[in-house]
Amino acid sequence: MVVDDEALVRSGFQLILNASDDIQVVATAEGSQAADVIRREHPDVVLLDIRMPDVDGLTVLREIQTLPEPPTVAMLTTFDTDEYILTALRSGAAGFLLKDTEPEQLAHLVRTLAAGGVVMSPKASRALLRGHPGRDTPQDADVARVNLLTDRERDVLVLIAEGLSNADIGTRIHLSAGTVKDHVSSILTKLRVSSRVQAALLAERAGLLSGDDANTARSNGR
């Protein structure tokens, strides 16, 4: 489902995604209609504009999160950085992407969300992190908790940050889905975060995505 105040954006995303055989856009809506339509249509994934004139995306996100079985939500933004993104991630969003995402990438990102993965626009996440300089130093208490992870958990964290689902992580480093699930649970507990996206942000702030840990995970781990 696509939620945006602009009809052109809604129809454009719907056209692009419906061109994929394995994806169906069951509904589109403006922000004020979103929660009611979600209750009726039960989408698996919602792409939600973070800034809308009738009701802002954060309000819609919080309302969605109160549903008995909330869908996976990714925030849409036109900005390289957005002061509301961190709030959205802390409120349960599974990621964010820019509205100018290449059409051929859009379906892949939706599949990633449906599989439980993380979606973060690289350009937007870098800008977001640069916009919070006081929170990305080596002395940051949140980042320091990354040192509590085992080598294997660090491998898994890197792959979480790459947006892989548990099944894909297991395939990449030759672990069962159940074992990966246990690792993910341990990672979230040790890092004191509630979502994969928050864990991914810590991984980037800790420098794991450009160092030896990333190279190790890509080469099937230890």
CSV table of C-alpha atoms in Angstrom, one decimal:
chain,number,residue,atom,x,y,z
A,1,MET,CA,0.0,0.0,0.0
A,2,VAL,CA,1.2,3.5,-0.8
A,3,VAL,CA,0.3,6.5,1.4
A,4,ASP,CA,1.1,9.9,0.0
A,5,ASP,CA,-0.7,13.2,-0.4
A,6,GLU,CA,0.2,13.6,-4.1
A,7,ALA,CA,-1.9,11.5,-6.5
A,8,LEU,CA,0.9,11.5,-9.0
A,9,VAL,CA,3.3,9.8,-6.5
A,10,ARG,CA,0.6,7.3,-5.5
A,11,SER,CA,-0.2,6.3,-9.1
A,12,GLY,CA,3.5,6.3,-10.1
A,13,PHE,CA,4.5,3.9,-7.4
A,14,GLN,CA,1.4,1.7,-8.0
A,15,LEU,CA,2.3,1.5,-11.7
A,16,ILE,CA,5.9,0.6,-11.1
A,17,LEU,CA,5.2,-2.0,-8.4
A,18,ASN,CA,2.3,-3.7,-10.1
A,19,ALA,CA,4.6,-4.4,-13.1
A,20,SER,CA,6.2,-7.1,-10.9
A,21,ASP,CA,4.5,-10.4,-11.0
A,22,ASP,CA,5.0,-11.0,-7.3
A,23,ILE,CA,3.8,-7.6,-6.0
A,24,GLN,CA,0.3,-6.2,-5.8
A,25,VAL,CA,-0.5,-2.7,-4.6
A,26,VAL,CA,-3.8,-3.4,-2.9
A,27,ALA,CA,-4.6,0.2,-2.2
A,28,THR,CA,-3.3,3.8,-2.2
A,29,ALA,CA,-4.5,6.5,0.2
A,30,GLU,CA,-3.9,10.0,1.6
A,31,GLY,CA,-2.7,10.2,5.1
A,32,SER,CA,-6.1,10.8,6.7
A,33,GLN,CA,-7.5,7.7,5.1
A,34,ALA,CA,-4.5,5.4,5.7
A,35,ALA,CA,-5.4,3.7,9.0
A,36,ASP,CA,-8.9,2.8,7.9
A,37,VAL,CA,-7.7,1.5,4.5
A,38,ILE,CA,-5.0,-0.6,6.2
A,39,ARG,CA,-7.6,-2.1,8.5
A,40,ARG,CA,-9.7,-3.1,5.5
A,41,GLU,CA,-7.0,-4.2,3.1
A,42,HIS,CA,-4.4,-5.8,5.5
A,43,PRO,CA,-1.3,-4.9,3.3
A,44,ASP,CA,2.0,-6.6,4.2
A,45,VAL,CA,4.0,-3.5,3.4
A,46,VAL,CA,3.2,0.2,3.6
A,47,LEU,CA,5.2,2.9,1.9
A,48,LEU,CA,4.3,6.0,3.9
A,49,ASP,CA,5.1,9.7,3.1
A,50,ILE,CA,6.7,11.3,6.1
A,51,ARG,CA,5.4,14.8,5.3
A,52,MET,CA,1.8,15.3,4.3
A,53,PRO,CA,-0.4,18.4,4.8
A,54,ASP,CA,-3.5,16.7,6.0
A,55,VAL,CA,-1.8,14.5,8.7
A,56,ASP,CA,1.9,14.0,9.0
A,57,GLY,CA,3.5,10.6,8.5
A,58,LEU,CA,4.6,10.2,12.1
A,59,THR,CA,1.0,10.5,13.3
A,60,VAL,CA,-0.1,7.8,10.8
A,61,LEU,CA,2.9,5.6,11.7
A,62,ARG,CA,2.0,5.7,15.4
A,63,GLU,CA,-1.7,4.9,14.6
A,64,ILE,CA,-0.6,2.0,12.4
A,65,GLN,CA,1.6,0.6,15.2
A,66,THR,CA,-1.4,0.3,17.5
A,67,LEU,CA,-3.1,-2.2,15.1
A,68,PRO,CA,-3.3,-5.8,16.3
A,69,GLU,CA,-1.1,-7.0,13.4
A,70,PRO,CA,0.6,-3.8,12.0
A,71,PRO,CA,2.2,-4.1,8.5
A,72,THR,CA,5.8,-3.3,7.8
A,73,VAL,CA,6.2,0.4,7.2
A,74,ALA,CA,8.9,2.3,5.3
A,75,MET,CA,9.0,6.0,5.3
A,76,LEU,CA,9.1,8.0,2.0
A,77,THR,CA,10.9,11.3,1.8
A,78,THR,CA,12.1,13.7,-0.9
A,79,PHE,CA,15.0,15.0,1.3
A,80,ASP,CA,18.5,13.7,1.5
A,81,THR,CA,18.1,14.1,5.3
A,82,ASP,CA,14.9,14.7,7.3
A,83,GLU,CA,14.7,15.7,10.9
A,84,TYR,CA,11.8,13.4,11.4
A,85,ILE,CA,13.6,10.2,10.2
A,86,LEU,CA,15.1,9.3,13.6
A,87,THR,CA,11.8,9.8,15.3
A,88,ALA,CA,10.2,7.5,12.7
A,89,LEU,CA,12.8,4.8,13.2
A,90,ARG,CA,12.3,4.9,16.9
A,91,SER,CA,8.6,4.8,16.4
A,92,GLY,CA,8.8,1.4,14.6
A,93,ALA,CA,9.5,2.3,10.9
A,94,ALA,CA,11.4,-0.5,9.2
A,95,GLY,CA,13.4,1.9,7.1
A,96,PHE,CA,13.2,4.8,4.8
A,97,LEU,CA,13.9,5.6,1.1
A,98,LEU,CA,13.9,8.6,-1.1
A,99,LYS,CA,11.0,9.2,-3.5
A,100,ASP,CA,13.5,9.4,-6.4
A,101,THR,CA,14.6,5.8,-5.9
A,102,GLU,CA,15.3,4.2,-9.3
A,103,PRO,CA,12.2,2.3,-10.5
A,104,GLU,CA,14.1,-0.9,-11.0
A,105,GLN,CA,15.2,-0.8,-7.4
A,106,LEU,CA,11.8,-0.2,-5.9
A,107,ALA,CA,10.4,-3.7,-6.3
A,108,HIS,CA,13.5,-5.1,-4.8
A,109,LEU,CA,13.2,-2.8,-1.8
A,110,VAL,CA,9.6,-3.9,-1.2
A,111,ARG,CA,10.6,-7.5,-1.4
A,112,THR,CA,13.2,-6.8,1.2
A,113,LEU,CA,10.7,-5.2,3.5
A,114,ALA,CA,8.2,-8.1,3.0
A,115,ALA,CA,11.0,-10.6,4.0
A,116,GLY,CA,11.8,-8.8,7.2
A,117,GLY,CA,14.8,-6.9,5.9
A,118,VAL,CA,15.9,-3.3,6.5
A,119,VAL,CA,15.6,-0.6,3.8
A,120,MET,CA,17.7,2.4,4.2
A,121,SER,CA,18.6,4.8,1.3
A,122,PRO,CA,22.4,4.9,1.5
A,123,LYS,CA,22.5,8.6,0.5
A,124,ALA,CA,19.9,9.6,3.0
A,125,SER,CA,21.4,7.5,5.9
A,126,ARG,CA,24.8,9.1,5.4
A,127,ALA,CA,23.3,12.6,5.4
A,128,LEU,CA,21.2,11.7,8.5
A,129,LEU,CA,24.3,10.5,10.4
A,130,ARG,CA,26.3,13.6,9.3
A,131,GLY,CA,23.4,15.7,10.7
A,132,HIS,CA,23.8,14.3,14.2
A,133,PRO,CA,27.6,14.8,14.8
A,134,GLY,CA,27.3,14.5,18.5
A,135,ARG,CA,26.0,11.0,18.3
A,136,ASP,CA,28.6,9.3,16.1
A,137,THR,CA,31.9,9.5,18.1
A,138,PRO,CA,33.8,6.5,19.4
A,139,GLN,CA,32.8,7.4,23.0
A,140,ASP,CA,29.1,7.2,22.2
A,141,ALA,CA,27.7,4.8,24.8
A,142,ASP,CA,25.3,3.3,22.3
A,143,VAL,CA,28.0,2.6,19.8
A,144,ALA,CA,30.3,1.2,22.6
A,145,ARG,CA,27.7,-1.6,23.1
A,146,VAL,CA,28.7,-3.0,19.7
A,147,ASN,CA,31.8,-4.2,21.5
A,148,LEU,CA,29.6,-6.6,23.5
A,149,LEU,CA,28.8,-8.6,20.4
A,150,THR,CA,30.6,-11.8,19.6
A,151,ASP,CA,32.4,-12.1,16.2
A,152,ARG,CA,29.5,-14.0,14.7
A,153,GLU,CA,27.0,-11.5,16.0
A,154,ARG,CA,29.0,-8.7,14.4
A,155,ASP,CA,28.9,-10.6,11.1
A,156,VAL,CA,25.1,-10.9,11.4
A,157,LEU,CA,24.8,-7.2,12.3
A,158,VAL,CA,26.7,-6.2,9.2
A,159,LEU,CA,24.3,-8.2,7.1
A,160,ILE,CA,21.3,-6.8,8.9
A,161,ALA,CA,22.6,-3.4,7.9
A,162,GLU,CA,22.8,-4.5,4.3
A,163,GLY,CA,19.1,-5.1,4.4
A,164,LEU,CA,19.1,-8.9,4.4
A,165,SER,CA,16.3,-11.0,5.8
A,166,ASN,CA,17.1,-13.8,8.3
A,167,ALA,CA,16.8,-16.4,5.5
A,168,ASP,CA,19.2,-14.5,3.3
A,169,ILE,CA,21.7,-14.0,6.2
A,170,GLY,CA,21.6,-17.7,6.9
A,171,THR,CA,22.3,-18.5,3.2
A,172,ARG,CA,25.2,-16.0,3.1
A,173,ILE,CA,27.0,-17.3,6.2
A,174,HIS,CA,25.8,-20.9,6.2
A,175,LEU,CA,23.5,-20.8,9.3
A,176,SER,CA,20.0,-22.1,9.8
A,177,ALA,CA,17.2,-19.5,10.0
A,178,GLY,CA,16.6,-20.4,13.6
A,179,THR,CA,20.2,-19.8,14.5
A,180,VAL,CA,20.1,-16.4,12.7
A,181,LYS,CA,16.9,-15.5,14.6
A,182,ASP,CA,18.6,-16.3,17.9
A,183,HIS,CA,21.6,-14.1,16.9
A,184,VAL,CA,19.3,-11.2,15.9
A,185,SER,CA,17.5,-11.4,19.2
A,186,SER,CA,20.8,-11.4,21.1
A,187,ILE,CA,22.1,-8.4,19.0
A,188,LEU,CA,18.9,-6.3,19.7
A,189,THR,CA,19.2,-7.2,23.4
A,190,LYS,CA,22.9,-6.3,23.7
A,191,LEU,CA,22.5,-3.1,21.7
A,192,ARG,CA,19.4,-2.1,23.7
A,193,VAL,CA,17.4,-1.4,20.5
A,194,SER,CA,14.0,-2.5,19.5
A,195,SER,CA,14.3,-2.8,15.7
A,196,ARG,CA,16.7,-4.0,13.0
A,197,VAL,CA,16.8,-0.5,11.6
A,198,GLN,CA,18.1,0.9,14.9
A,199,ALA,CA,20.7,-1.8,15.0
A,200,ALA,CA,21.7,-1.0,11.4
A,201,LEU,CA,22.2,2.7,12.4
A,202,LEU,CA,24.5,1.6,15.2
A,203,ALA,CA,26.5,-0.6,12.9
A,204,GLU,CA,27.1,2.3,10.5
A,205,ARG,CA,28.0,4.7,13.3
A,206,ALA,CA,30.4,2.1,14.7
A,207,GLY,CA,32.2,1.9,11.3
A,208,LEU,CA,31.3,-1.7,10.7
A,209,LEU,CA,30.0,-1.2,7.2
A,210,SER,CA,33.3,-0.1,5.7
A,211,GLY,CA,35.8,-2.1,7.7
A,212,ASP,CA,37.0,-5.7,8.1
A,213,ASP,CA,33.6,-6.8,9.5
A,214,ALA,CA,31.8,-6.0,6.3
A,215,ASN,CA,34.5,-7.7,4.2
A,216,THR,CA,34.3,-10.8,6.5
A,217,ALA,CA,30.6,-11.1,6.3
A,218,ARG,CA,30.7,-10.8,2.5
A,219,SER,CA,33.1,-13.6,2.3
A,220,ASN,CA,30.9,-16.0,4.3
A,221,GLY,CA,32.0,-15.1,7.8
A,222,ARG,CA,34.4,-16.9,10.2
